[in-house]
PDB file of C-alpha atoms in Angstrom:
ATOM      1  CA  VAL A  26      -0.011 -16.979  -8.378  1.00 47.00           C
ATOM      2  CA  LEU A  27       0.608 -14.476  -5.629  1.00 64.00           C
ATOM      3  CA  VAL A  28      -0.250 -15.839  -2.225  1.00 73.00           C
ATOM      4  CA  VAL A  29      -0.275 -14.075   1.112  1.00 76.00           C
ATOM      5  CA  LYS A  30       0.257 -16.237   4.168  1.00 73.00           C
ATOM      6  CA  ASN A  31       1.177 -14.929   7.567  1.00 74.00           C
ATOM      7  CA  VAL A  32       3.826 -17.240   8.973  1.00 69.00           C
ATOM      8  CA  GLY A  33       4.497 -15.300  12.158  1.00 70.00           C
ATOM      9  CA  ASN A  34       2.687 -15.001  15.455  1.00 75.00           C
ATOM     10  CA  GLU A  35       1.954 -11.317  14.923  1.00 83.00           C
ATOM     11  CA  PRO A  36      -0.681 -10.051  12.467  1.00 89.00           C
ATOM     12  CA  LEU A  37       0.241  -8.536   9.102  1.00 89.00           C
ATOM     13  CA  PHE A  38      -2.307  -5.766   9.521  1.00 94.00           C
ATOM     14  CA  GLY A  39      -1.810  -3.005  12.084  1.00 94.00           C
ATOM     15  CA  GLN A  40       1.965  -3.458  12.371  1.00 92.00           C
ATOM     16  CA  THR A  41       4.636  -0.876  11.693  1.00 91.00           C
ATOM     17  CA  LEU A  42       6.633  -1.119   8.490  1.00 90.00           C
ATOM     18  CA  ARG A  43       9.733  -1.518  10.626  1.00 88.00           C
ATOM     19  CA  SER A  44       8.343  -4.522  12.510  1.00 88.00           C
ATOM     20  CA  LEU A  45       7.034  -6.194   9.352  1.00 88.00           C
ATOM     21  CA  MET A  46      10.362  -5.797   7.595  1.00 86.00           C
ATOM     22  CA  ALA A  47      12.279  -7.053  10.630  1.00 83.00           C
ATOM     23  CA  ARG A  48      10.046 -10.107  10.757  1.00 82.00           C
ATOM     24  CA  GLU A  49      10.530 -10.815   7.044  1.00 77.00           C
ATOM     25  CA  GLY A  50      14.284 -10.506   7.458  1.00 67.00           C
ATOM     26  CA  PRO A  51      16.614  -7.735   6.343  1.00 57.00           C
ATOM     27  CA  GLY A  52      17.353  -7.682   2.652  1.00 53.00           C
ATOM     28  CA  THR A  53      15.374 -10.842   1.950  1.00 52.00           C
ATOM     29  CA  ARG A  54      14.163  -9.405  -1.323  1.00 55.00           C
ATOM     30  CA  ALA A  55      13.691  -6.243  -3.256  1.00 54.00           C
ATOM     31  CA  PRO A  56      11.634  -4.049  -3.316  1.00 60.00           C
ATOM     32  CA  TYR A  57      12.074  -3.884   0.467  1.00 79.00           C
ATOM     33  CA  ILE A  58       8.418  -3.446   1.307  1.00 86.00           C
ATOM     34  CA  PRO A  59       6.297  -5.939   3.234  1.00 88.00           C
ATOM     35  CA  HIS A  60       5.225  -8.931   1.181  1.00 86.00           C
ATOM     36  CA  VAL A  61       1.527  -8.206   1.681  1.00 88.00           C
ATOM     37  CA  ALA A  62       1.926  -4.712   0.146  1.00 90.00           C
ATOM     38  CA  HIS A  63       4.135  -6.005  -2.663  1.00 89.00           C
ATOM     39  CA  ALA A  64       1.693  -8.801  -3.523  1.00 89.00           C
ATOM     40  CA  LEU A  65      -1.379  -6.553  -3.513  1.00 92.00           C
ATOM     41  CA  LEU A  66       0.292  -3.814  -5.557  1.00 93.00           C
ATOM     42  CA  THR A  67       1.654  -6.342  -8.039  1.00 92.00           C
ATOM     43  CA  ILE A  68      -1.833  -7.620  -8.843  1.00 92.00           C
ATOM     44  CA  LEU A  69      -3.455  -4.179  -8.711  1.00 93.00           C
ATOM     45  CA  SER A  70      -0.821  -2.904 -11.183  1.00 94.00           C
ATOM     46  CA  THR A  71      -1.662  -5.396 -13.921  1.00 93.00           C
ATOM     47  CA  PRO A  72      -3.234  -3.852 -17.029  1.00 94.00           C
ATOM     48  CA  ARG A  73      -6.445  -5.831 -16.405  1.00 91.00           C
ATOM     49  CA  ALA A  74      -6.772  -4.440 -12.873  1.00 91.00           C
ATOM     50  CA  LEU A  75      -5.793  -0.896 -13.839  1.00 92.00           C
ATOM     51  CA  ALA A  76      -8.399  -0.842 -16.632  1.00 92.00           C
ATOM     52  CA  SER A  77     -11.174  -2.143 -14.368  1.00 88.00           C
ATOM     53  CA  PRO A  78     -13.859   0.464 -13.681  1.00 84.00           C
ATOM     54  CA  HIS A  79     -14.213  -1.075 -10.217  1.00 79.00           C
ATOM     55  CA  VAL A  80     -10.534  -1.037  -9.249  1.00 78.00           C
ATOM     56  CA  LEU A  81     -10.910   1.548  -6.497  1.00 73.00           C
ATOM     57  CA  GLY A  82     -13.839  -0.188  -4.877  1.00 63.00           C
ATOM     58  CA  LEU A  83     -15.865   3.026  -4.631  1.00 60.00           C
ATOM     59  CA  GLU A  84     -19.036   1.657  -6.216  1.00 63.00           C
ATOM     60  CA  PRO A  85     -22.167   0.628  -4.290  1.00 58.00           C
ATOM     61  CA  SER A  86     -21.269  -3.012  -4.971  1.00 64.00           C
ATOM     62  CA  SER A  87     -17.877  -2.539  -3.325  1.00 76.00           C
ATOM     63  CA  PRO A  88     -16.811  -4.916  -0.576  1.00 84.00           C
ATOM     64  CA  SER A  89     -18.118  -4.065   2.858  1.00 85.00           C
ATOM     65  CA  TYR A  90     -15.894  -3.370   5.817  1.00 87.00           C
ATOM     66  CA  ALA A  91     -17.118  -6.689   7.257  1.00 91.00           C
ATOM     67  CA  GLN A  92     -15.943  -8.554   4.121  1.00 91.00           C
ATOM     68  CA  LEU A  93     -12.549  -6.855   4.279  1.00 92.00           C
ATOM     69  CA  ASN A  94     -12.193  -7.590   7.987  1.00 93.00           C
ATOM     70  CA  THR A  95     -13.075 -11.248   7.448  1.00 93.00           C
ATOM     71  CA  LEU A  96     -10.319 -11.500   4.840  1.00 93.00           C
ATOM     72  CA  ARG A  97      -7.894  -9.562   7.059  1.00 94.00           C
ATOM     73  CA  ARG A  98      -8.571 -11.867   9.989  1.00 93.00           C
ATOM     74  CA  ALA A  99      -8.019 -14.923   7.785  1.00 91.00           C
ATOM     75  CA  ILE A 100      -4.650 -13.568   6.618  1.00 91.00           C
ATOM     76  CA  ASP A 101      -3.627 -12.577  10.138  1.00 91.00           C
ATOM     77  CA  ALA A 102      -4.579 -16.055  11.376  1.00 89.00           C
ATOM     78  CA  GLY A 103      -2.147 -17.635   8.922  1.00 87.00           C
ATOM     79  CA  GLU A 104      -4.617 -18.853   6.314  1.00 88.00           C
ATOM     80  CA  GLU A 105      -3.173 -18.958   2.808  1.00 89.00           C
ATOM     81  CA  VAL A 106      -4.994 -16.487   0.550  1.00 89.00           C
ATOM     82  CA  ALA A 107      -4.540 -16.648  -3.234  1.00 89.00           C
ATOM     83  CA  LEU A 108      -4.844 -12.991  -4.141  1.00 89.00           C
ATOM     84  CA  ALA A 109      -5.217 -13.634  -7.875  1.00 86.00           C
ATOM     85  CA  GLU A 110      -8.552 -15.336  -7.139  1.00 90.00           C
ATOM     86  CA  LEU A 111     -10.008 -12.188  -5.530  1.00 90.00           C
ATOM     87  CA  ASP A 112     -11.747  -9.424  -7.451  1.00 88.00           C
ATOM     88  CA  HIS A 113     -10.158  -6.021  -7.920  1.00 86.00           C
ATOM     89  CA  PRO A 114     -12.399  -4.037  -5.556  1.00 88.00           C
ATOM     90  CA  LEU A 115     -11.667  -6.542  -2.786  1.00 90.00           C
ATOM     91  CA  LEU A 116      -7.915  -6.336  -3.438  1.00 91.00           C
ATOM     92  CA  SER A 117      -8.032  -2.555  -3.536  1.00 90.00           C
ATOM     93  CA  GLY A 118     -10.084  -2.439  -0.347  1.00 90.00           C
ATOM     94  CA  LEU A 119      -7.686  -4.832   1.346  1.00 93.00           C
ATOM     95  CA  PHE A 120      -4.723  -2.640   0.381  1.00 93.00           C
ATOM     96  CA  HIS A 121      -6.532   0.481   1.640  1.00 91.00           C
ATOM     97  CA  LEU A 122      -7.314  -1.319   4.890  1.00 93.00           C
ATOM     98  CA  TRP A 123      -3.685  -2.409   5.290  1.00 94.00           C
ATOM     99  CA  LEU A 124      -2.516   1.196   4.751  1.00 94.00           C
ATOM    100  CA  HIS A 125      -5.201   2.555   7.084  1.00 93.00           C
ATOM    101  CA  LEU A 126      -4.183   0.182   9.868  1.00 95.00           C
ATOM    102  CA  LEU A 127      -0.491   1.124   9.729  1.00 95.00           C
ATOM    103  CA  PRO A 128       0.248   2.607  13.168  1.00 95.00           C
ATOM    104  CA  GLU A 129       2.164   5.444  11.563  1.00 92.00           C
ATOM    105  CA  SER A 130       1.917   7.159   8.221  1.00 91.00           C
ATOM    106  CA  ILE A 131       4.149   6.138   5.325  1.00 92.00           C
ATOM    107  CA  VAL A 132       5.742   9.537   5.880  1.00 90.00           C
ATOM    108  CA  PRO A 133       6.216   9.691   9.678  1.00 88.00           C
ATOM    109  CA  VAL A 134       5.271  12.920  11.426  1.00 87.00           C
ATOM    110  CA  GLU A 135       8.849  13.986  12.084  1.00 86.00           C
ATOM    111  CA  TYR A 136       9.573  13.924   8.336  1.00 86.00           C
ATOM    112  CA  TYR A 137       6.202  15.277   7.282  1.00 85.00           C
ATOM    113  CA  GLU A 138       6.726  18.500   9.254  1.00 82.00           C
ATOM    114  CA  HIS A 139       9.992  19.152   7.395  1.00 80.00           C
ATOM    115  CA  ILE A 140       8.360  18.478   4.025  1.00 80.00           C
ATOM    116  CA  VAL A 141       5.448  20.804   4.738  1.00 81.00           C
ATOM    117  CA  THR A 142       7.723  23.635   5.824  1.00 80.00           C
ATOM    118  CA  GLN A 143      10.050  23.144   2.828  1.00 76.00           C
ATOM    119  CA  TYR A 144       7.465  22.270   0.145  1.00 72.00           C
ATOM    120  CA  THR A 145       8.603  25.087  -2.174  1.00 77.00           C
ATOM    121  CA  ASN A 146      12.192  23.850  -2.227  1.00 78.00           C
ATOM    122  CA  ASP A 147      12.378  20.623  -4.260  1.00 80.00           C
ATOM    123  CA  ARG A 148      15.970  19.942  -3.235  1.00 83.00           C
ATOM    124  CA  LEU A 149      15.166  20.108   0.484  1.00 82.00           C
ATOM    125  CA  VAL A 150      12.042  17.956   0.057  1.00 81.00           C
ATOM    126  CA  ASP A 151      14.148  15.371  -1.817  1.00 85.00           C
ATOM    127  CA  GLU A 152      16.715  15.432   0.991  1.00 86.00           C
ATOM    128  CA  VAL A 153      14.031  14.807   3.607  1.00 85.00           C
ATOM    129  CA  LEU A 154      12.410  12.011   1.561  1.00 87.00           C
ATOM    130  CA  ASN A 155      15.798  10.357   1.106  1.00 90.00           C
ATOM    131  CA  GLN A 156      16.164  10.279   4.910  1.00 90.00           C
ATOM    132  CA  LEU A 157      13.014   8.167   5.300  1.00 90.00           C
ATOM    133  CA  PRO A 158      13.582   4.591   6.445  1.00 89.00           C
ATOM    134  CA  VAL A 159      14.068   2.382   3.355  1.00 86.00           C
ATOM    135  CA  ALA A 160      10.729   0.564   3.694  1.00 87.00           C
ATOM    136  CA  ASN A 161       8.844   3.870   4.047  1.00 91.00           C
ATOM    137  CA  ARG A 162      10.638   5.456   1.108  1.00 91.00           C
ATOM    138  CA  VAL A 163      10.192   2.464  -1.201  1.00 90.00           C
ATOM    139  CA  LEU A 164       6.532   2.017  -0.220  1.00 93.00           C
ATOM    140  CA  LEU A 165       5.851   5.717  -0.793  1.00 92.00           C
ATOM    141  CA  TRP A 166       7.388   5.579  -4.278  1.00 91.00           C
ATOM    142  CA  ARG A 167       5.564   2.328  -5.068  1.00 92.00           C
ATOM    143  CA  VAL A 168       2.200   3.778  -4.017  1.00 93.00           C
ATOM    144  CA  LEU A 169       2.845   6.939  -6.044  1.00 91.00           C
ATOM    145  CA  GLU A 170       3.870   4.799  -9.022  1.00 93.00           C
ATOM    146  CA  TYR A 171       0.665   2.775  -8.693  1.00 94.00           C
ATOM    147  CA  LEU A 172      -1.491   5.909  -8.499  1.00 92.00           C
ATOM    148  CA  SER A 173       0.236   7.304 -11.588  1.00 93.00           C
ATOM    149  CA  GLU A 174      -0.393   4.031 -13.452  1.00 94.00           C
ATOM    150  CA  LEU A 175      -4.008   4.055 -12.269  1.00 92.00           C
ATOM    151  CA  LEU A 176      -4.554   7.579 -13.559  1.00 93.00           C
ATOM    152  CA  SER A 177      -2.969   6.685 -16.908  1.00 94.00           C
ATOM    153  CA  TYR A 178      -5.915   4.273 -17.407  1.00 93.00           C
ATOM    154  CA  ALA A 179      -8.504   6.964 -16.597  1.00 92.00           C
ATOM    155  CA  GLY A 180     -10.173   6.583 -19.986  1.00 91.00           C
ATOM    156  CA  LEU A 181     -10.978   2.958 -19.153  1.00 91.00           C
ATOM    157  CA  ASN A 182     -11.456   2.935 -15.387  1.00 88.00           C
ATOM    158  CA  GLY A 183     -13.011   6.360 -14.836  1.00 88.00           C
ATOM    159  CA  VAL A 184     -10.535   7.167 -12.059  1.00 88.00           C
ATOM    160  CA  THR A 185      -9.880  10.870 -11.525  1.00 87.00           C
ATOM    161  CA  LEU A 186      -7.398  12.705  -9.362  1.00 87.00           C
ATOM    162  CA  ALA A 187     -10.311  13.771  -7.142  1.00 86.00           C
ATOM    163  CA  LYS A 188     -11.342  10.124  -6.578  1.00 83.00           C
ATOM    164  CA  VAL A 189      -7.774   9.093  -5.779  1.00 80.00           C
ATOM    165  CA  SER A 190      -7.160  11.946  -3.348  1.00 76.00           C
ATOM    166  CA  GLY A 191     -10.595  11.830  -1.723  1.00 64.00           C
TER     167      GLY A 191
END
């Protein structure tokens, strides 16, 4: 059972990747992304979650922002939350909220500008991406991997590229 429990004095939501990784300790475990992101993506990447037509939480019955904030506050306050007991839309919404509250993008502005100007040259884009801080690079690849897995279940979950990018 994957559990998220904030053991520090600082919240897990709204912190930089750098500060979260420093708090968790350098090299404490692969895949070198914050535990909250790893735990959420691990559950959301199960075949059962990927096949769920509600995995993105875009339906009218999706969790409200108030529900997500209540859960976020509980996690930030140090309450132990068993993620496997939560439904897929709530997990997906919680992951979206965590990403949304990151103070800087997964691809920081200084790298993004280089990627945008070099987007036609795959080698240069790869070079820039490889210069990202480890946590940013690994999280970016893990999110892209998840989205690819999600789209591979499109026949079951109804997810389209437009829904993912919108």
